[in-house]
Short mmCIF file of C-alpha atoms and ligand atoms in Angstrom, two decimals:
data_model
loop_
_atom_site.label_atom_id
_atom_site.label_comp_id
_atom_site.label_asym_id
_atom_site.label_seq_id
_atom_site.Cartn_x
_atom_site.Cartn_y
_atom_site.Cartn_z
CA MET A 1 86.38 143.94 -30.40
CA LYS A 2 87.19 146.44 -33.07
CA LYS A 3 90.99 145.86 -33.93
CA ILE A 4 93.24 143.05 -34.46
CA LEU A 5 96.82 142.54 -34.75
CA VAL A 6 97.96 139.57 -36.28
CA ALA A 7 100.85 138.09 -35.23
CA ASN A 8 102.10 136.54 -38.08
CA ARG A 9 103.14 136.65 -42.12
CA GLY A 10 101.87 135.15 -45.51
CA GLU A 11 99.50 133.08 -46.07
CA ILE A 12 97.79 133.06 -42.66
CA ALA A 13 98.12 136.56 -41.62
CA LEU A 14 95.92 137.62 -45.07
CA ARG A 15 93.22 134.10 -44.20
CA ILE A 16 92.55 135.96 -40.77
CA MET A 17 92.80 139.46 -42.30
CA ARG A 18 89.62 138.61 -44.71
CA THR A 19 87.58 137.09 -41.83
CA CYS A 20 88.26 140.26 -39.78
CA ARG A 21 87.21 142.47 -42.90
CA GLU A 22 83.71 140.73 -43.41
CA MET A 23 83.15 141.00 -39.34
CA ASN A 24 84.09 145.22 -39.57
CA ILE A 25 87.19 145.06 -37.18
CA LYS A 26 90.27 147.09 -37.92
CA THR A 27 93.29 145.23 -38.74
CA VAL A 28 97.04 145.86 -38.22
CA ALA A 29 100.28 143.76 -39.47
CA VAL A 30 103.64 143.65 -38.02
CA PHE A 31 106.14 142.78 -40.92
CA SER A 32 109.70 142.37 -41.23
CA GLU A 33 111.86 143.93 -43.91
CA ALA A 34 111.41 140.74 -46.28
CA ASP A 35 107.67 141.31 -45.67
CA ARG A 36 107.55 144.92 -47.18
CA ASN A 37 105.78 144.13 -50.35
CA ALA A 38 103.75 141.54 -49.08
CA LEU A 39 100.56 140.99 -49.49
CA PHE A 40 98.55 140.81 -46.26
CA VAL A 41 100.81 144.20 -45.41
CA ARG A 42 98.90 145.65 -48.10
CA PHE A 43 96.02 143.93 -47.24
CA ALA A 44 95.54 145.65 -43.54
CA ASP A 45 94.64 148.56 -41.97
CA GLU A 46 97.38 149.65 -40.52
CA ALA A 47 101.04 148.29 -41.32
CA TYR A 48 104.13 148.42 -38.96
CA CYS A 49 107.53 146.80 -39.26
CA ILE A 50 109.67 145.10 -36.87
CA GLY A 51 112.56 144.28 -37.47
CA PRO A 52 114.98 142.01 -39.79
CA PRO A 53 114.00 139.59 -41.95
CA ALA A 54 115.16 136.46 -39.86
CA SER A 55 112.49 135.95 -37.28
CA SER A 56 114.14 135.52 -34.09
CA GLN A 57 114.40 139.73 -34.86
CA SER A 58 110.95 140.39 -35.86
CA TYR A 59 108.29 137.80 -35.59
CA LEU A 60 109.65 136.25 -32.41
CA VAL A 61 110.08 138.60 -30.43
CA ILE A 62 107.15 139.46 -27.83
CA ASP A 63 108.55 143.38 -26.55
CA LYS A 64 107.98 144.23 -30.18
CA ILE A 65 104.66 142.74 -31.20
CA ILE A 66 103.01 144.22 -27.61
CA ASP A 67 104.75 147.80 -28.39
CA VAL A 68 102.56 147.70 -31.72
CA ALA A 69 99.52 146.24 -30.29
CA ARG A 70 99.60 149.45 -27.48
CA LYS A 71 101.07 152.25 -30.41
CA SER A 72 98.08 150.66 -32.63
CA GLY A 73 95.31 150.83 -30.00
CA ALA A 74 94.35 146.63 -31.29
CA ASP A 75 92.22 145.06 -28.34
CA GLY A 76 92.93 140.98 -29.28
CA VAL A 77 95.84 139.26 -31.21
CA HIS A 78 95.83 136.74 -33.15
CA PRO A 79 98.83 134.20 -33.54
CA GLY A 80 98.18 132.34 -36.89
CA TYR A 81 100.22 128.81 -36.47
CA GLY A 82 103.78 128.96 -35.67
CA PHE A 83 105.90 131.64 -34.32
CA LEU A 84 104.41 132.56 -31.04
CA SER A 85 101.39 130.63 -31.42
CA GLU A 86 102.12 128.35 -28.88
CA ASN A 87 104.11 130.63 -27.05
CA ALA A 88 103.00 130.37 -22.92
CA ALA A 89 104.80 133.27 -22.13
CA PHE A 90 103.52 135.65 -25.01
CA ALA A 91 100.35 134.27 -23.60
CA ARG A 92 100.59 135.59 -20.35
CA ARG A 93 102.51 138.79 -21.22
CA LEU A 94 98.99 139.79 -23.32
CA GLU A 95 97.06 138.58 -20.17
CA GLN A 96 98.91 141.21 -18.39
CA GLU A 97 98.66 143.50 -20.61
CA GLY A 98 94.98 143.25 -20.95
CA ILE A 99 95.15 142.56 -24.50
CA GLU A 100 92.35 139.13 -26.05
CA LEU A 101 94.46 136.92 -27.44
CA ILE A 102 92.69 134.80 -30.21
CA GLY A 103 93.41 131.35 -28.91
CA PRO A 104 93.87 129.54 -25.11
CA SER A 105 95.03 130.37 -21.83
CA ALA A 106 98.62 130.62 -21.03
CA HIS A 107 97.58 127.68 -18.49
CA SER A 108 96.27 125.52 -21.53
CA MET A 109 99.33 125.95 -23.71
CA GLU A 110 101.49 125.18 -20.85
CA VAL A 111 99.51 122.13 -20.09
CA MET A 112 99.35 121.05 -23.29
CA GLY A 113 102.79 121.60 -24.47
CA ASP A 114 104.87 119.51 -22.05
CA LYS A 115 103.81 115.56 -23.11
CA LEU A 116 103.95 114.43 -20.09
CA SER A 117 101.23 116.53 -18.64
CA ALA A 118 99.06 116.12 -22.31
CA LYS A 119 99.27 112.61 -21.61
CA GLU A 120 98.16 112.96 -17.73
CA THR A 121 95.39 115.27 -18.57
CA ALA A 122 94.64 112.43 -21.36
CA LEU A 123 94.64 109.73 -18.56
CA LYS A 124 92.46 111.41 -16.05
CA GLN A 125 90.03 111.98 -18.79
CA ASN A 126 90.11 108.47 -19.97
CA VAL A 127 91.02 109.03 -23.89
CA PRO A 128 93.40 106.29 -24.34
CA LEU A 129 96.93 106.54 -24.68
CA VAL A 130 99.31 104.44 -25.92
CA PRO A 131 101.23 101.38 -23.95
CA GLY A 132 104.42 103.00 -22.63
CA SER A 133 106.22 104.70 -19.64
CA GLU A 134 103.53 106.01 -16.56
CA GLY A 135 105.63 109.28 -16.96
CA ALA A 136 108.84 110.10 -16.89
CA VAL A 137 111.83 107.72 -17.29
CA ASN A 138 114.73 108.17 -15.69
CA SER A 139 117.37 105.62 -15.85
CA LEU A 140 118.53 102.48 -17.73
CA GLU A 141 116.48 99.90 -15.00
CA GLU A 142 112.73 102.29 -15.69
CA ALA A 143 113.90 101.46 -19.29
CA LYS A 144 113.97 98.17 -18.95
CA VAL A 145 110.58 97.39 -17.19
CA VAL A 146 108.75 99.32 -19.43
CA ALA A 147 110.43 97.35 -22.81
CA ARG A 148 109.60 94.87 -21.36
CA GLU A 149 105.60 95.12 -20.68
CA VAL A 150 105.08 96.62 -24.40
CA GLY A 151 108.08 95.45 -26.43
CA PHE A 152 109.49 96.29 -29.26
CA PRO A 153 110.65 98.49 -30.69
CA LEU A 154 109.90 101.40 -28.98
CA LEU A 155 110.09 105.44 -29.05
CA ILE A 156 111.69 107.20 -26.55
CA LYS A 157 110.85 110.98 -26.93
CA ALA A 158 111.21 114.11 -25.23
CA SER A 159 108.65 115.46 -22.99
CA ALA A 160 109.50 119.12 -24.08
CA GLY A 161 108.84 117.80 -27.56
CA GLY A 162 106.55 117.28 -30.10
CA GLY A 163 105.98 117.27 -34.04
CA GLY A 164 108.02 114.80 -34.10
CA LYS A 165 111.52 116.51 -32.34
CA GLY A 166 113.35 114.98 -29.80
CA MET A 167 112.19 110.76 -30.99
CA ARG A 168 114.91 107.89 -30.81
CA ALA A 169 113.53 104.57 -32.21
CA VAL A 170 114.88 101.53 -30.33
CA TYR A 171 114.79 98.21 -31.67
CA ASN A 172 116.17 95.51 -29.49
CA GLU A 173 117.14 95.90 -25.23
CA GLU A 174 121.09 96.03 -26.06
CA SER A 175 120.45 99.76 -27.32
CA ILE A 176 118.16 100.85 -25.15
CA ASP A 177 121.33 102.61 -22.82
CA GLU A 178 122.87 104.42 -25.43
CA GLU A 179 119.88 105.55 -26.94
CA LEU A 180 118.02 106.71 -23.17
CA HIS A 181 121.42 108.66 -22.64
CA LEU A 182 121.29 110.08 -26.71
CA ALA A 183 117.58 110.88 -25.87
CA MET A 184 117.82 112.89 -22.58
CA SER A 185 120.70 115.00 -23.43
CA GLU A 186 119.72 115.78 -26.91
CA ALA A 187 116.29 117.08 -24.77
CA LYS A 188 118.89 119.11 -22.51
CA SER A 189 120.47 120.58 -24.90
CA ALA A 190 117.55 121.09 -27.46
CA PHE A 191 114.92 122.22 -24.91
CA GLY A 192 116.32 122.64 -21.52
CA ASP A 193 114.12 120.35 -20.02
CA PRO A 194 115.96 116.07 -19.78
CA SER A 195 112.57 114.57 -19.43
CA VAL A 196 111.68 111.93 -21.90
CA PHE A 197 109.58 109.24 -21.72
CA ILE A 198 108.55 106.26 -23.45
CA GLU A 199 105.73 104.58 -26.22
CA ARG A 200 105.43 101.73 -27.75
CA TYR A 201 106.04 102.40 -31.28
CA VAL A 202 103.26 102.35 -33.70
CA THR A 203 105.24 101.66 -36.81
CA SER A 204 102.82 101.63 -39.55
CA PRO A 205 99.86 104.34 -38.01
CA ARG A 206 97.32 106.66 -39.78
CA HIS A 207 97.99 110.61 -38.05
CA ILE A 208 94.07 111.06 -37.57
CA GLU A 209 93.11 114.61 -35.33
CA VAL A 210 89.68 115.79 -34.23
CA GLN A 211 89.60 119.91 -34.69
CA ILE A 212 87.40 121.44 -31.33
CA LEU A 213 86.13 124.52 -30.57
CA ALA A 214 85.29 125.60 -26.87
CA ASP A 215 83.95 128.69 -25.87
CA LYS A 216 84.21 130.41 -22.67
CA HIS A 217 81.03 128.93 -20.87
CA GLY A 218 81.70 125.22 -21.04
CA ASN A 219 80.97 123.89 -23.97
CA CYS A 220 82.52 122.59 -26.34
CA VAL A 221 81.82 120.70 -29.87
CA TYR A 222 84.17 118.70 -32.11
CA LEU A 223 84.08 119.51 -35.42
CA PHE A 224 85.00 116.18 -37.41
CA ASP A 225 88.46 114.82 -38.32
CA ARG A 226 91.09 115.12 -40.94
CA ASP A 227 93.92 112.59 -42.05
CA CYS A 228 96.95 114.02 -42.46
CA SER A 229 99.44 110.70 -42.86
CA ILE A 230 101.00 111.66 -45.85
CA GLN A 231 104.26 113.89 -44.60
CA ARG A 232 107.49 113.94 -45.72
CA ARG A 233 109.92 114.80 -42.20
CA HIS A 234 107.12 115.72 -39.72
CA GLN A 235 105.92 118.31 -42.60
CA LYS A 236 102.68 117.49 -43.79
CA VAL A 237 102.01 117.67 -47.45
CA ILE A 238 98.52 116.00 -48.03
CA GLU A 239 95.61 116.86 -45.84
CA GLU A 240 92.27 115.78 -46.02
CA ALA A 241 88.67 115.97 -43.96
CA PRO A 242 86.81 114.24 -42.99
CA ALA A 243 89.33 111.18 -41.95
CA SER A 244 87.94 108.84 -44.85
CA VAL A 245 89.26 105.39 -42.13
CA LEU A 246 86.76 106.11 -39.67
CA THR A 247 83.56 104.67 -39.02
CA PRO A 248 80.71 106.80 -37.89
CA GLU A 249 81.19 105.13 -34.51
CA MET A 250 85.10 106.26 -34.19
CA ARG A 251 84.57 109.34 -35.47
CA LYS A 252 81.92 109.68 -32.43
CA LYS A 253 84.62 108.13 -30.05
CA MET A 254 87.48 110.30 -30.97
CA GLY A 255 85.05 113.60 -31.14
CA GLU A 256 84.29 112.56 -27.81
CA CYS A 257 87.81 111.74 -26.91
CA ALA A 258 89.10 115.11 -27.98
CA VAL A 259 86.39 116.90 -26.56
CA SER A 260 87.45 115.33 -22.84
CA LEU A 261 90.44 116.30 -23.45
CA ALA A 262 90.09 120.05 -24.51
CA LYS A 263 87.90 119.76 -20.90
CA GLY A 264 90.80 118.18 -18.83
CA CYS A 265 93.25 121.57 -19.49
CA ASN A 266 90.67 123.92 -19.51
CA TYR A 267 90.67 124.69 -23.35
CA LYS A 268 89.20 127.86 -24.70
CA GLY A 269 88.78 128.75 -28.36
CA ALA A 270 90.02 126.38 -31.80
CA GLY A 271 92.85 123.60 -30.91
CA THR A 272 92.74 120.07 -32.67
CA VAL A 273 93.93 116.80 -30.40
CA GLU A 274 96.19 114.21 -32.52
CA PHE A 275 95.84 110.72 -32.69
CA LEU A 276 97.37 108.11 -34.65
CA VAL A 277 95.69 105.09 -35.47
CA ASP A 278 97.29 101.64 -35.92
CA ASP A 279 96.17 98.66 -37.91
CA LYS A 280 93.56 97.10 -35.82
CA MET A 281 91.49 100.09 -36.41
CA ASP A 282 92.92 101.08 -32.24
CA PHE A 283 93.67 105.20 -31.38
CA PHE A 284 95.78 106.45 -29.15
CA PHE A 285 96.25 109.79 -28.00
CA LEU A 286 99.85 111.52 -29.37
CA GLU A 287 99.44 115.53 -28.69
CA MET A 288 97.24 118.55 -28.74
CA ASN A 289 97.84 121.74 -31.22
CA THR A 290 97.14 124.79 -29.06
CA ARG A 291 96.22 126.89 -32.42
CA LEU A 292 94.69 127.30 -35.26
CA GLN A 293 95.89 124.76 -37.98
CA VAL A 294 97.97 124.93 -41.49
CA GLU A 295 94.70 122.71 -42.66
CA HIS A 296 92.01 123.75 -41.15
CA PRO A 297 90.26 124.64 -44.27
CA VAL A 298 89.63 121.33 -45.29
CA THR A 299 87.41 121.31 -41.95
CA GLU A 300 85.62 124.65 -42.72
CA MET A 301 85.08 122.99 -46.32
CA ILE A 302 83.10 120.11 -44.81
CA THR A 303 81.47 121.86 -41.90
CA GLY A 304 80.89 125.01 -43.25
CA ILE A 305 82.44 127.07 -40.35
CA ASP A 306 84.47 129.48 -40.61
CA LEU A 307 87.04 128.77 -37.90
CA VAL A 308 88.64 131.92 -37.71
CA LYS A 309 85.34 133.91 -37.27
CA GLN A 310 84.75 131.08 -34.62
CA GLN A 311 88.34 131.98 -32.67
CA ILE A 312 86.90 135.83 -32.65
CA LEU A 313 83.68 135.46 -31.31
CA VAL A 314 84.90 132.74 -28.67
CA ALA A 315 87.91 135.19 -27.60
CA ARG A 316 84.86 137.54 -27.56
CA GLY A 317 82.77 136.06 -24.66
CA GLU A 318 79.85 134.98 -26.69
CA LYS A 319 78.52 131.51 -26.40
CA LEU A 320 78.87 129.29 -29.65
CA ALA A 321 75.95 129.46 -31.34
CA PHE A 322 75.54 125.83 -32.28
CA THR A 323 75.81 122.26 -30.51
CA GLN A 324 77.26 118.89 -31.19
CA GLU A 325 74.03 117.80 -32.90
CA ASP A 326 73.59 121.11 -35.40
CA LEU A 327 76.76 119.92 -36.72
CA LYS A 328 76.75 117.86 -39.79
CA ILE A 329 80.06 116.26 -42.19
CA ARG A 330 78.99 117.06 -45.60
CA GLY A 331 81.45 116.08 -48.65
CA HIS A 332 84.60 115.71 -48.58
CA ALA A 333 87.92 118.28 -49.07
CA LEU A 334 91.26 117.56 -49.88
CA GLU A 335 94.45 120.34 -49.34
CA VAL A 336 97.80 119.59 -50.72
CA ARG A 337 100.25 122.12 -49.79
CA VAL A 338 102.38 123.82 -52.64
CA TYR A 339 105.90 124.46 -51.44
CA ALA A 340 108.75 126.31 -53.24
CA GLU A 341 110.41 122.23 -53.15
CA ASP A 342 112.17 120.63 -55.51
CA PRO A 343 110.38 116.92 -55.48
CA ARG A 344 113.30 115.94 -58.79
CA ASN A 345 115.72 116.84 -56.24
CA ASN A 346 115.20 114.97 -52.34
CA PHE A 347 112.66 118.08 -51.86
CA LEU A 348 114.97 121.20 -51.82
CA PRO A 349 114.03 124.56 -50.99
CA ASP A 350 114.09 125.82 -54.73
CA ILE A 351 113.48 129.90 -54.01
CA GLY A 352 113.43 132.83 -56.72
CA LYS A 353 111.34 134.56 -58.28
CA LEU A 354 107.36 133.21 -59.34
CA GLN A 355 108.07 133.94 -62.69
CA THR A 356 104.27 133.03 -63.83
CA TYR A 357 102.24 132.46 -60.79
CA ARG A 358 98.02 131.75 -62.32
CA ARG A 359 95.58 130.02 -59.66
CA PRO A 360 93.64 127.47 -60.38
CA GLN A 361 89.67 128.28 -61.19
CA GLY A 362 86.27 127.16 -60.68
CA PRO A 363 83.75 125.63 -58.92
CA GLY A 364 85.01 123.36 -55.35
CA VAL A 365 88.59 125.18 -55.50
CA ARG A 366 90.17 127.06 -52.94
CA VAL A 367 93.59 128.74 -52.35
CA ASP A 368 94.98 129.92 -49.37
CA ASP A 369 98.14 131.92 -50.36
CA GLY A 370 100.00 135.31 -50.09
CA PHE A 371 102.03 135.90 -53.79
CA GLU A 372 101.34 137.73 -56.48
CA GLU A 373 103.15 136.74 -60.24
CA GLY A 374 106.40 139.00 -59.94
CA MET A 375 107.20 138.35 -55.57
CA ASN A 376 110.08 136.44 -54.92
CA ILE A 377 109.79 133.53 -52.19
CA PRO A 378 111.79 134.73 -49.28
CA ILE A 379 114.31 132.60 -47.28
CA TYR A 380 113.90 133.70 -44.23
CA TYR A 381 110.34 131.40 -44.00
CA ASP A 382 109.12 128.33 -44.48
CA PRO A 383 109.12 128.32 -48.20
CA MET A 384 105.19 127.38 -48.82
CA ILE A 385 103.59 128.71 -51.59
CA ALA A 386 100.15 127.96 -51.25
CA LYS A 387 97.59 125.60 -50.07
CA LEU A 388 95.51 124.09 -53.05
CA VAL A 389 92.08 122.96 -51.46
CA THR A 390 89.32 121.21 -53.26
CA TYR A 391 85.99 120.09 -51.78
CA ALA A 392 83.62 118.16 -53.57
CA GLU A 393 80.05 115.67 -52.83
CA ASP A 394 81.94 112.80 -52.27
CA ARG A 395 85.88 112.02 -51.84
CA ILE A 396 86.35 110.42 -55.77
CA THR A 397 85.32 113.56 -57.40
CA ALA A 398 87.50 115.80 -54.86
CA ILE A 399 90.50 114.01 -55.92
CA GLN A 400 89.09 114.28 -59.85
CA ARG A 401 88.63 118.27 -58.80
CA MET A 402 92.26 118.70 -56.96
CA THR A 403 93.92 116.81 -60.27
CA ARG A 404 92.03 119.65 -62.70
CA ALA A 405 93.00 122.33 -60.25
CA ILE A 406 96.73 121.50 -59.98
CA ASP A 407 96.60 120.93 -63.63
CA GLU A 408 95.18 124.40 -64.27
CA TYR A 409 97.60 125.90 -61.63
CA GLU A 410 100.78 127.81 -63.30
CA ILE A 411 104.08 128.21 -62.15
CA SER A 412 107.08 128.79 -63.33
CA GLY A 413 110.42 130.51 -61.76
CA VAL A 414 110.63 127.88 -59.33
CA ALA A 415 110.39 124.22 -58.62
CA THR A 416 107.04 123.22 -56.68
CA THR A 417 105.88 120.40 -54.77
CA LEU A 418 102.67 120.50 -57.25
CA GLU A 419 103.53 117.60 -59.92
CA PHE A 420 105.16 115.38 -56.28
CA CYS A 421 100.84 116.17 -55.42
CA ARG A 422 99.37 115.18 -58.96
CA PHE A 423 101.00 112.29 -58.38
CA ALA A 424 100.31 111.30 -54.94
CA ILE A 425 96.71 112.23 -54.79
CA ASN A 426 96.30 109.84 -58.21
CA HIS A 427 98.29 106.70 -56.27
CA GLU A 428 96.21 103.77 -56.64
CA ALA A 429 97.53 103.31 -52.01
CA PHE A 430 95.70 107.38 -52.55
CA VAL A 431 92.71 106.35 -53.89
CA SER A 432 92.11 103.18 -51.94
CA GLY A 433 92.89 104.90 -49.03
CA ASN A 434 95.51 101.81 -48.10
CA PHE A 435 98.58 104.29 -47.07
CA ASP A 436 99.80 105.00 -44.09
CA THR A 437 102.87 107.71 -42.47
CA HIS A 438 104.86 105.92 -44.66
CA PHE A 439 103.32 107.20 -48.23
CA VAL A 440 106.07 109.06 -49.61
CA LYS A 441 108.88 106.70 -48.62
CA ASP A 442 107.00 103.54 -49.94
CA HIS A 443 105.86 104.94 -53.45
CA PHE A 444 107.62 107.38 -54.70
CA LYS A 445 110.36 107.80 -56.74
CA PRO A 446 111.39 111.58 -58.59
CA GLU A 447 111.92 109.34 -61.64
CA TYR A 448 107.94 108.37 -61.09
CA LEU A 449 107.27 112.22 -62.40
CA ASP A 450 109.06 111.51 -65.49
CA GLU A 451 106.95 108.48 -66.37
CA PRO A 452 103.63 108.94 -68.06
CA GLN A 453 101.74 109.25 -64.72
CA ILE A 454 99.41 106.66 -63.87
CA ALA A 455 95.81 107.92 -65.33
CA ASN A 456 93.15 108.63 -62.90
CA GLU A 457 90.96 106.32 -64.52
CA VAL A 458 93.36 103.58 -63.82
CA ALA A 459 93.58 103.66 -60.30
CA LEU A 460 89.99 104.63 -59.74
CA ALA A 461 89.08 101.67 -62.15
CA ALA A 462 91.30 100.12 -59.53
CA PHE A 463 89.73 100.77 -57.07
CA ILE A 464 85.85 101.10 -58.16
CA GLY A 465 86.88 97.27 -58.59
CA SER A 466 88.09 96.26 -54.98
CA ILE A 467 84.94 98.01 -53.65
CA ALA A 468 82.00 95.82 -55.70
CA LEU A 469 85.00 92.98 -54.54
CA SER A 470 84.71 93.81 -50.93
CA SER A 471 80.74 94.54 -50.91
CA ALA A 472 80.34 91.11 -52.19
CA SER A 473 82.48 89.41 -49.58
CA ASN A 474 80.73 90.77 -47.13
CA SER A 475 77.49 89.92 -47.90
CA GLU A 476 75.54 86.94 -46.21
CA SER A 477 73.97 85.81 -49.44
CA SER A 478 77.56 84.93 -50.92
CA ASN A 479 79.01 82.30 -50.71
CA VAL A 480 81.08 82.44 -53.21
CA GLN A 481 85.18 82.09 -52.33
CA GLN A 482 86.59 85.99 -52.96
CA LYS A 483 90.20 86.63 -53.62
CA PRO A 484 90.54 88.31 -49.72
CA ILE A 485 90.87 91.92 -49.79
CA THR A 486 94.68 92.93 -48.64
CA SER A 487 94.21 95.97 -48.04
CA LYS A 488 94.59 97.41 -44.07
CA TRP A 489 92.53 99.97 -44.60
CA LYS A 490 89.17 100.31 -45.53
CA ILE A 491 87.55 103.26 -47.09
CA ASN A 492 84.91 103.94 -44.92
CA ARG A 493 82.17 105.19 -47.35
CA ARG A 494 79.81 107.62 -45.47
C1 MV4 B 1 104.46 108.02 -32.84
C2 MV4 B 1 104.87 106.90 -33.76
C3 MV4 B 1 104.54 106.00 -33.52
N1 MV4 B 1 104.07 105.70 -32.04
N2 MV4 B 1 104.15 107.65 -31.72
C4 MV4 B 1 105.53 112.21 -35.26
C5 MV4 B 1 105.00 113.51 -34.86
C6 MV4 B 1 104.70 113.41 -33.36
N3 MV4 B 1 103.47 114.03 -33.36
C7 MV4 B 1 104.68 111.86 -32.89
N4 MV4 B 1 105.10 111.44 -34.38
C8 MV4 B 1 104.89 110.10 -34.01
N5 MV4 B 1 104.43 109.33 -33.11
C9 MV4 B 1 104.24 106.00 -31.65
N6 MV4 B 1 104.13 105.74 -30.18
C10 MV4 B 1 104.98 107.73 -34.85
C11 MV4 B 1 105.05 109.16 -35.28
C12 MV4 B 1 105.16 109.69 -36.87
C13 MV4 B 1 104.50 110.33 -37.40
C14 MV4 B 1 102.79 110.36 -36.61
C15 MV4 B 1 102.16 110.80 -37.33
C16 MV4 B 1 102.25 111.06 -38.72
C17 MV4 B 1 103.89 110.86 -39.40
C18 MV4 B 1 104.56 110.56 -38.42
C19 MV4 B 1 105.67 110.55 -39.60
C20 MV4 B 1 107.07 109.58 -38.57
C21 MV4 B 1 106.39 109.45 -36.86
#
């Protein structure tokens, strides 16, 4: 592979091109009229305008991208995340054109894109599933049978959905009929496929995902896990690696499940297997993302592996140069997503010009972004400005380092989620590890941003106090009555 077309924009296009340059591979950018002055366009060896700002007329148009690939003589295409990255038709077109997609086959995308066939694969590979219907549910009668087995609340999910799209909660038997009809007609109009299935609704889960990497020679490894529980409306806000609630035994089990699932769909390249973990520490397969993820940097930090480089090596047909035994977790990484959104105003996108833009620097800080001071944040795309990543020897130090990096970040001209992130990572619930997917709803109010912020030290002191308590109550020699630990989730300190 000598020349790679990056079919994406913004920070991820730049991130991919940087690795290409390190590997002596030429880069081709495609850009919309809104991105003419973007950093990724300047960084690329060649760049081609592919149309108007709307992604439906540029970044999502398969023919335009194939055209540029041919014209430029690119022999590989990296799709990044979003846009065409999980589009099986795009993968198939590239297969036909003899251009290597840096990603899995169209077949793997199809199997995992359809949530029912993904679950079927998981079942075959003995990967635990949330209790629910076996396959699609077509009638009220079937739905009621499942409901009696698994109990309420339930979730009805669209097979063609995913990432939180096409889900409906059902809290009692009386509303099944209505919710099932709504779910099926929504699925039909949104995805063109009315198939739905039912699962028990795990009400306060952790969202933990496993990074896998597979070559074309039958080798597959897991690169450990990330906790992405802190989200807002299915948009992740804070991610970390490794997931602090997992014991080494669970980590190994979940990693091995992720690898079996990948093998079950003949997966090639980098992929992510999402799990829910409930308060009894049972884990269940949710879905598989057949692309490089936004939050991949935290995995890179703790493993020392460049995932984009590995994707390219695998696409070239090389064997993985390491085995599972070679992989070790070292340290802890946090990522906060810096969005141009106003946390004081219901996180409304706040686009405009980056009047001031100064990145934090120093030990253990990585910023993946695509903007410079003076640039405008286009209204047409996701309003993410940057991913701020910190790495340190342990979780507490990574939190302290993140707090410092946030304080060092200077952005003016647009409201950002930085101060919300500072609040969240220093919250006692986050520091102690006692949080779930409802963190934002449970713990955040805009007025908290104007209060003197809970000092990190206070949260840390409270947390360290709770460790002292839990180790005392766990020790066999202690017969002193201890105040019970009320936290559902306990951090596992490796
Ligand atoms: C669930 C669930 C609870 N129980 N499935 C949301 C995204 C998509 N990947 C699946 N999602 C969920 N599926 C069952 N059976 C809760 C969610 C969910 C969620 C999951 C992870 C992170 C944040 C979330 C927010 C709302 C719902």
